[in-house]
XYZ file of N, CA, C and O in Angstrom:
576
model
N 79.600 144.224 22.766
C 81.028 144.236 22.698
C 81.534 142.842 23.060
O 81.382 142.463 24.221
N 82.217 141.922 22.023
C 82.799 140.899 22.758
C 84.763 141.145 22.748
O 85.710 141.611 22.114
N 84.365 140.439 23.938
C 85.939 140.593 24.641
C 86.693 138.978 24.211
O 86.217 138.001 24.790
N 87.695 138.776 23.340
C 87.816 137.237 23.285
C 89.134 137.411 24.561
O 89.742 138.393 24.985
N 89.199 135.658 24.943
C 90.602 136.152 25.455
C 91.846 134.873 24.376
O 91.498 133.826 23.829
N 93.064 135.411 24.401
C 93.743 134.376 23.306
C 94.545 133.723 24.241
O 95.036 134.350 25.179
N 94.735 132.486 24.076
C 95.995 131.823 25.354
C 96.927 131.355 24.084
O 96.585 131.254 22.906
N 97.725 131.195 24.456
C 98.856 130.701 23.554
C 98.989 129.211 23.845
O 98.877 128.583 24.897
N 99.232 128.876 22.734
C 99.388 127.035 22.687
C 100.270 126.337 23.098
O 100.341 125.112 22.992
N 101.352 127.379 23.829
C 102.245 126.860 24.736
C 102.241 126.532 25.956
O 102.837 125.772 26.719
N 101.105 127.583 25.966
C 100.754 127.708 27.813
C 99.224 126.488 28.108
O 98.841 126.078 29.204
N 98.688 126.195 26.873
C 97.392 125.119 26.840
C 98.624 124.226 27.176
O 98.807 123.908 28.351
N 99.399 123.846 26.293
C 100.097 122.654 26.040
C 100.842 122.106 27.810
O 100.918 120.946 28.214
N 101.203 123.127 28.411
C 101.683 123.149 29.804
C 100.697 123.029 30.663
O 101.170 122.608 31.719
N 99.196 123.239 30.765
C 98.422 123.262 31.703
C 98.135 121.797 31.344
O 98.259 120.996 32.271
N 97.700 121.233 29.914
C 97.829 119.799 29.737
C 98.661 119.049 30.589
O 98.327 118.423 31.595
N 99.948 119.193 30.010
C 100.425 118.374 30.923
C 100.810 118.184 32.305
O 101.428 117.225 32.769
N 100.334 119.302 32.968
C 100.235 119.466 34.240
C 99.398 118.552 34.967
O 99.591 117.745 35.876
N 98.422 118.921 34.298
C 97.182 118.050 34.649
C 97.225 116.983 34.889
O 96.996 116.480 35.989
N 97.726 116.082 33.250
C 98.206 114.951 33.542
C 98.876 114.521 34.490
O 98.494 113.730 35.353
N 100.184 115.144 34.358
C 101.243 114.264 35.472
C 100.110 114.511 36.985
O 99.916 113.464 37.603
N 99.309 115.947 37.638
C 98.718 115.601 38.648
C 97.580 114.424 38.857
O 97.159 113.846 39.859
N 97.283 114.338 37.479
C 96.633 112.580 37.638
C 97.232 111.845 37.588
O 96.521 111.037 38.186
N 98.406 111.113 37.263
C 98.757 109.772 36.856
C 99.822 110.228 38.382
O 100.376 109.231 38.845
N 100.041 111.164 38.922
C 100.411 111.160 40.348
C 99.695 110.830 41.422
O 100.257 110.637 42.500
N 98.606 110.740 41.302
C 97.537 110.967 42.258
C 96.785 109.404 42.150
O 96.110 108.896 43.045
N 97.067 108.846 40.923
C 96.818 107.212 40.997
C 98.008 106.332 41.475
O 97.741 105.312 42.110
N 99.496 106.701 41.177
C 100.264 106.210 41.988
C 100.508 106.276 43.467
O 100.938 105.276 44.042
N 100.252 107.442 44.154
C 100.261 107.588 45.240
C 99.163 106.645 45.816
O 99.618 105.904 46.688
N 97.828 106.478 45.557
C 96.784 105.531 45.628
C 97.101 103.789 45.699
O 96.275 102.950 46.058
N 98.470 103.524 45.271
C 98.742 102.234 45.045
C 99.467 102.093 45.905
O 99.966 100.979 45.749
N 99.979 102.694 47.028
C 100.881 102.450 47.486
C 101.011 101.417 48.760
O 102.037 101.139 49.381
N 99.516 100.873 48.992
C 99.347 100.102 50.091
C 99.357 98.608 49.699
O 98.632 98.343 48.740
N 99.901 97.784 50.141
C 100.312 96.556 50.357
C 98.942 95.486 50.516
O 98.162 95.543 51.466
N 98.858 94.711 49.610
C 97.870 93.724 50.363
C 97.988 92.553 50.884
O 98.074 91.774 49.935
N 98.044 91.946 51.926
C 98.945 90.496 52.218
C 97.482 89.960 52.560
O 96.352 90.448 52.578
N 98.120 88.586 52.849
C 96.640 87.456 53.535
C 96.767 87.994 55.000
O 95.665 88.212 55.502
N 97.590 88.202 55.624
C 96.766 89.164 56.836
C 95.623 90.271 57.015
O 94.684 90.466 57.788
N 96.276 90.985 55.733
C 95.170 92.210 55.532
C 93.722 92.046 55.590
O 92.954 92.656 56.335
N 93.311 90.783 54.361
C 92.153 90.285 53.882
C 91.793 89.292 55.242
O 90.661 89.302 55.725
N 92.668 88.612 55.684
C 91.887 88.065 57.071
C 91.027 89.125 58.043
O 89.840 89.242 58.350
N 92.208 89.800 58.344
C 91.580 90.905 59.766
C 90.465 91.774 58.921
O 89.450 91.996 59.581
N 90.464 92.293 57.617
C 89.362 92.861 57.310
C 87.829 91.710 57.007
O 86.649 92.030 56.864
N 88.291 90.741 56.999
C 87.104 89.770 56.786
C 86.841 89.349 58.455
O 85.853 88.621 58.552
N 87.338 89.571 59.451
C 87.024 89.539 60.985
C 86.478 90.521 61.288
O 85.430 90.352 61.911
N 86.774 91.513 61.092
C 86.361 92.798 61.308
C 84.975 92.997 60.881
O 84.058 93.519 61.516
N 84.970 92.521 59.758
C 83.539 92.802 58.853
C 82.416 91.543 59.499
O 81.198 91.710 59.430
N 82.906 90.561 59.986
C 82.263 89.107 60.308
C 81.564 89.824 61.593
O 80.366 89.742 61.862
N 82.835 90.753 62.555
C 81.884 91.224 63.971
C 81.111 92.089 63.798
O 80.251 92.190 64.672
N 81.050 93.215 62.477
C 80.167 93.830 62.766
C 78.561 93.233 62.353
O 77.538 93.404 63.016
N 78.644 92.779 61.561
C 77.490 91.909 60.660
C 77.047 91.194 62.167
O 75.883 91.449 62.477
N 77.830 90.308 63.180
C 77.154 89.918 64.069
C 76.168 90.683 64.940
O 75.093 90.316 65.413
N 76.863 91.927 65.035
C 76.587 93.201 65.958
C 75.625 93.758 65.793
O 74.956 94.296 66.676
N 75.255 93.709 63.976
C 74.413 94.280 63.896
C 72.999 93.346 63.829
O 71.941 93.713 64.341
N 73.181 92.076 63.104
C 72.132 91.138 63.143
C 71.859 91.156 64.669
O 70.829 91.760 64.967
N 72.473 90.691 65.572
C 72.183 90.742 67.005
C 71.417 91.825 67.363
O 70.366 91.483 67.906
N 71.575 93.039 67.249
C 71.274 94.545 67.748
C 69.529 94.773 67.172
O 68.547 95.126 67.825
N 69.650 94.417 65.734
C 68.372 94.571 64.933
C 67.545 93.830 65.509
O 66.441 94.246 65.862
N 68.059 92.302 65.742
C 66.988 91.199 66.020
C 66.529 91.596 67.152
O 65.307 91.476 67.234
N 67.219 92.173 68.376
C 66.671 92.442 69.699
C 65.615 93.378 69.539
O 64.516 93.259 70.080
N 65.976 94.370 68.744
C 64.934 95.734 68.698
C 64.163 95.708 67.707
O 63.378 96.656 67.684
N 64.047 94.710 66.553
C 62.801 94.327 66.391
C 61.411 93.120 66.834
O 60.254 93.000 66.432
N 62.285 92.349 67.889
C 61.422 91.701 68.635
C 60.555 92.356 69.750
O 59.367 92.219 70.042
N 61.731 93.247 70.364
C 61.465 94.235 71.462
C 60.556 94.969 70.995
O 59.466 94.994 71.567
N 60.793 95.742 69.841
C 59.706 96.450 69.374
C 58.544 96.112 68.990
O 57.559 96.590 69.554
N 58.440 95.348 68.105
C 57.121 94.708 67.849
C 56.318 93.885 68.540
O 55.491 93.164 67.981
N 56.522 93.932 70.002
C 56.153 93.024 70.909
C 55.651 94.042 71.607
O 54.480 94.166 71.968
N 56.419 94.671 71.771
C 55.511 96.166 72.653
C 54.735 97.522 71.541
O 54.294 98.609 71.915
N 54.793 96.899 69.974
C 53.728 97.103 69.662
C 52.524 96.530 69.314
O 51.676 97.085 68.615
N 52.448 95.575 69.728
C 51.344 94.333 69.802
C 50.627 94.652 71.197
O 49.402 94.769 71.181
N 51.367 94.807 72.483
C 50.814 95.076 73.379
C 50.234 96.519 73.453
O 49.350 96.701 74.291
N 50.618 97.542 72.694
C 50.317 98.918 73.043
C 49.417 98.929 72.089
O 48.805 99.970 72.325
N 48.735 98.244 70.773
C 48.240 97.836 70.016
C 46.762 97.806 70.815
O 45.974 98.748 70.733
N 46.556 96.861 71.427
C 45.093 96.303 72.474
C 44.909 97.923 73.432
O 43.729 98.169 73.683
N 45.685 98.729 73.830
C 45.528 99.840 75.175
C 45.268 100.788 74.146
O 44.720 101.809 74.562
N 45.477 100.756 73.043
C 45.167 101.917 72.314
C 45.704 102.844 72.489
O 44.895 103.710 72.157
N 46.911 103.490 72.926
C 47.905 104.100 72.854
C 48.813 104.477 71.822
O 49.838 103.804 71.711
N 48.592 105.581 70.928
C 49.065 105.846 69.842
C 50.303 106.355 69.731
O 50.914 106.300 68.664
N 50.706 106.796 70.608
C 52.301 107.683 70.946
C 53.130 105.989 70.746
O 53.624 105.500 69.731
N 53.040 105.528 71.874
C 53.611 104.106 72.429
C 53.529 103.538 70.785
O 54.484 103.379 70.024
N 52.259 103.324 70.544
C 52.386 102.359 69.644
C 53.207 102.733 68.199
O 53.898 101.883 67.637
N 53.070 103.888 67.758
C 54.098 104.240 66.854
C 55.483 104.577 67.120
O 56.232 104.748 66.158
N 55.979 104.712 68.474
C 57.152 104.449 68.693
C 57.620 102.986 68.412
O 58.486 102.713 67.581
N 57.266 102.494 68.828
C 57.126 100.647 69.328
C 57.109 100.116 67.941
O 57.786 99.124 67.672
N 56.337 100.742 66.990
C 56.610 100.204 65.293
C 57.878 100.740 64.660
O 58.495 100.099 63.809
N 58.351 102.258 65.217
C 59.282 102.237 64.324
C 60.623 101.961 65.409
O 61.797 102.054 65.050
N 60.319 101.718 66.359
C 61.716 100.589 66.900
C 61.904 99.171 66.327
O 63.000 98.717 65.998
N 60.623 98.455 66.231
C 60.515 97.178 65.284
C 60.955 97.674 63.495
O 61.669 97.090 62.680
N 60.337 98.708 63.406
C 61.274 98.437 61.787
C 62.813 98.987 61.651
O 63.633 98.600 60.818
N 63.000 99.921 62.601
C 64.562 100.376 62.039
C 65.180 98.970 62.861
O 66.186 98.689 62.210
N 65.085 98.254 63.659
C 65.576 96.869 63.987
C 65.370 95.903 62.899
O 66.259 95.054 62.845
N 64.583 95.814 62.152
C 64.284 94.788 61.103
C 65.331 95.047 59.917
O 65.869 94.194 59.211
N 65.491 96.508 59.874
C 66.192 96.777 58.669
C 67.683 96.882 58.954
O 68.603 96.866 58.136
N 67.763 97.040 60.850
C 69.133 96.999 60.818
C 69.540 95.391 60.852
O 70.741 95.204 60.663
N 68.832 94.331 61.038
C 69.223 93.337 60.628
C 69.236 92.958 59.490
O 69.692 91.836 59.267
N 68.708 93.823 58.333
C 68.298 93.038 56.695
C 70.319 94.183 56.374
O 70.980 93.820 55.401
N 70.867 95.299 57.235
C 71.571 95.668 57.036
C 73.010 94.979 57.473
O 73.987 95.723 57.388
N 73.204 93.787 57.879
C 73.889 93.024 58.313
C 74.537 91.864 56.849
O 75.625 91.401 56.504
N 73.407 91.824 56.466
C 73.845 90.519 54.824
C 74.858 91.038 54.077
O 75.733 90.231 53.763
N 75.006 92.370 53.638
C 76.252 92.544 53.073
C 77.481 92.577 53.762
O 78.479 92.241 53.124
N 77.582 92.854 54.728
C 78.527 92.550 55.947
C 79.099 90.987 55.680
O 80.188 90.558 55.300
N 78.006 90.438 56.011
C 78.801 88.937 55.741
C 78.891 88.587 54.569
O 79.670 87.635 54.526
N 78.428 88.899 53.352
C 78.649 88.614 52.210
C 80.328 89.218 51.926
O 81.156 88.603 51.254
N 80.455 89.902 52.276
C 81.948 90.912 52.211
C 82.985 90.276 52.666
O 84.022 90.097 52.027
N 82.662 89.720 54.326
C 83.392 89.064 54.677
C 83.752 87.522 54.146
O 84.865 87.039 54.355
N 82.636 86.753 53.397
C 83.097 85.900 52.796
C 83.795 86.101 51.421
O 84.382 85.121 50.962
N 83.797 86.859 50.956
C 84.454 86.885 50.162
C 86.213 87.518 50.450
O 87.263 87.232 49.875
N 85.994 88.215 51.285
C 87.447 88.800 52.027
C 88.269 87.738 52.064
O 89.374 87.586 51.543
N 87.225 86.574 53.138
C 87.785 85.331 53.313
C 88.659 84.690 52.384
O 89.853 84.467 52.584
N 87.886 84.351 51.166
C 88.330 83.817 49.855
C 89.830 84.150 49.282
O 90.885 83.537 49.122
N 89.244 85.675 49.033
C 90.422 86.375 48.818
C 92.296 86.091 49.619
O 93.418 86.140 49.115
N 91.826 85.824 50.937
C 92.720 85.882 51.636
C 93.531 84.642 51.470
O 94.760 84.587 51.409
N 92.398 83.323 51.383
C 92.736 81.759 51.253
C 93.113 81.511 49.602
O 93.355 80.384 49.170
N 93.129 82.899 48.632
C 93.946 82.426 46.988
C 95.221 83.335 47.451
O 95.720 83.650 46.371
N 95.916 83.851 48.352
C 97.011 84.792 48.355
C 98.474 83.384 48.763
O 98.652 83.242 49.973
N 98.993 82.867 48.235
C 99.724 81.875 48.204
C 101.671 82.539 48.248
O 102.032 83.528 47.611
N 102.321 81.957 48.863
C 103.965 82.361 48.142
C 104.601 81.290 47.945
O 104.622 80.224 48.559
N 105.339 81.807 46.658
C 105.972 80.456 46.144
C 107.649 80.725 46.151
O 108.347 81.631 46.605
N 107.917 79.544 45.455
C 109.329 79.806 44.679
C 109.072 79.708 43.225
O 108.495 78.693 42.835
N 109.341 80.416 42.549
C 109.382 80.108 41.345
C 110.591 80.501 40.201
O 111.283 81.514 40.287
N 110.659 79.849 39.503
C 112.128 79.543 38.542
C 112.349 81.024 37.650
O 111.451 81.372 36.884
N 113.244 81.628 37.757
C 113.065 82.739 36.795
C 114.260 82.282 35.539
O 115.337 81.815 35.911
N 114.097 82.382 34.706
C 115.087 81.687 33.298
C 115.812 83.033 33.037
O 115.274 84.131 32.901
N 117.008 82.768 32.999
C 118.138 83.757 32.754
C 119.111 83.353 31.939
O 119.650 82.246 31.939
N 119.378 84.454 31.094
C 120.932 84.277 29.788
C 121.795 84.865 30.516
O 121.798 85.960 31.079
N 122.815 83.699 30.424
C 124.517 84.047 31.041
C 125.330 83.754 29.733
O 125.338 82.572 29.388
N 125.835 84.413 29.157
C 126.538 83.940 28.071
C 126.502 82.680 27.519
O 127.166 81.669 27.751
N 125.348 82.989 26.520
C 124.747 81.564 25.763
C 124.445 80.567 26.349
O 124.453 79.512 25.715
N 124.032 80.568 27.926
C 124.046 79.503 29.139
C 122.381 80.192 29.562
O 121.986 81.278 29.985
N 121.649 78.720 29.126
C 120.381 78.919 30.330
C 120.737 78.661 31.806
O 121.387 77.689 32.189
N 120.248 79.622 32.587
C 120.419 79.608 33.996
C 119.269 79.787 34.600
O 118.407 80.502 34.089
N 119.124 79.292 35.534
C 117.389 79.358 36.515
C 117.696 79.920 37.825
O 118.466 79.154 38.404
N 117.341 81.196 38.705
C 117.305 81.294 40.007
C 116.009 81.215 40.809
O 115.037 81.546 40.131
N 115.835 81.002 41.579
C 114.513 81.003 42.596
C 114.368 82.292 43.135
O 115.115 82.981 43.831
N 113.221 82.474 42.656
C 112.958 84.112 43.562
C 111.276 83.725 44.158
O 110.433 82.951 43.705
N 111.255 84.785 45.544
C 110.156 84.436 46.167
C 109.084 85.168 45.625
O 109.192 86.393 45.684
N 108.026 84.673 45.086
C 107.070 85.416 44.530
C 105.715 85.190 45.468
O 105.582 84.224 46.219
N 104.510 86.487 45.258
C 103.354 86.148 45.739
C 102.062 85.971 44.840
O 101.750 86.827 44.012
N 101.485 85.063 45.001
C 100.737 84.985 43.693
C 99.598 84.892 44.531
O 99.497 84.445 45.673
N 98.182 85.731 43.249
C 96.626 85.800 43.649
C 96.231 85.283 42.833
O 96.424 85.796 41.730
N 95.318 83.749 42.915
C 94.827 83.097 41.888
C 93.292 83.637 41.795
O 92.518 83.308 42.694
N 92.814 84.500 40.673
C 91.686 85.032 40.640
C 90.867 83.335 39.182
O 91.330 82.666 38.257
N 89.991 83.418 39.661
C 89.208 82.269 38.979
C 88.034 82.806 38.421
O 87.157 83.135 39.220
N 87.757 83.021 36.784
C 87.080 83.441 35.941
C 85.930 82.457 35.673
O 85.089 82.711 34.811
């Protein structure tokens, strides 16, 4: 037995555009945050301390570690010594986890040092009269 079901093409046509407007709502609401050269500074500081934090943190606990698995290495101590290796590698990797950190932040940097404000001339018709006012604009020079 098949059961069809029929929708009417009025009611497709309305769930369409429902849809839509809840997407092209849901990308405007998304835009609504501001980006200034403050923003891109403090997030390129932010990102600079943790990258330190973490290169610092890794480097300690994989020296630490692999030093006391070198020594637990000779006593033959297998507990110790596989602790002691994987304190040396999750330290190794939390320092190899630090490079995008600063890669981020230099570029944040960048970002922050093309965010410029100007004056610039806007050309206006006044009754058959070119006219120029200054309005404050912010410009991002992106370089291709």
């Amino acid at each position: 037995m098949n059961i069809q079901i029929v929708i009417n093409l009025n009611v497709m046509r309305k769930i369409r555009l429902l849809l839509a407007l809840l997407l092209v709502s849901s990308i405007l609401i998304g835009q609504t945050k501001e980006f200034s050269k403050d923003y891109f500074l403090q997030k390129s500081k932010k990102q600079k301390t943790t990258a330190w934090i973490l290169l610092g943190g890794g480097t300690a606990m994989a020296v630490g570690g692999f030093a006391k698995f070198d020594s637990s290495w000779e006593s033959e101590s297998a507990s110790t010594t596989d602790i002691a290796g994987i304190i040396g590698t999750v330290g190794f990797l939390t320092g190899l986890a630090s490079i995008p950190y600063f890669i981020s932040a230099g570029k944040n940097k960048k970002t922050a040092m093309s965010i410029t404000f100007n004056y610039k001339p806007i050309y206006l018709s006044n009754d058959n009269l070119a006219e120029t006012k200054s309005y404050q604009t912010m410009s991002l020079k992106i370089k291709l």
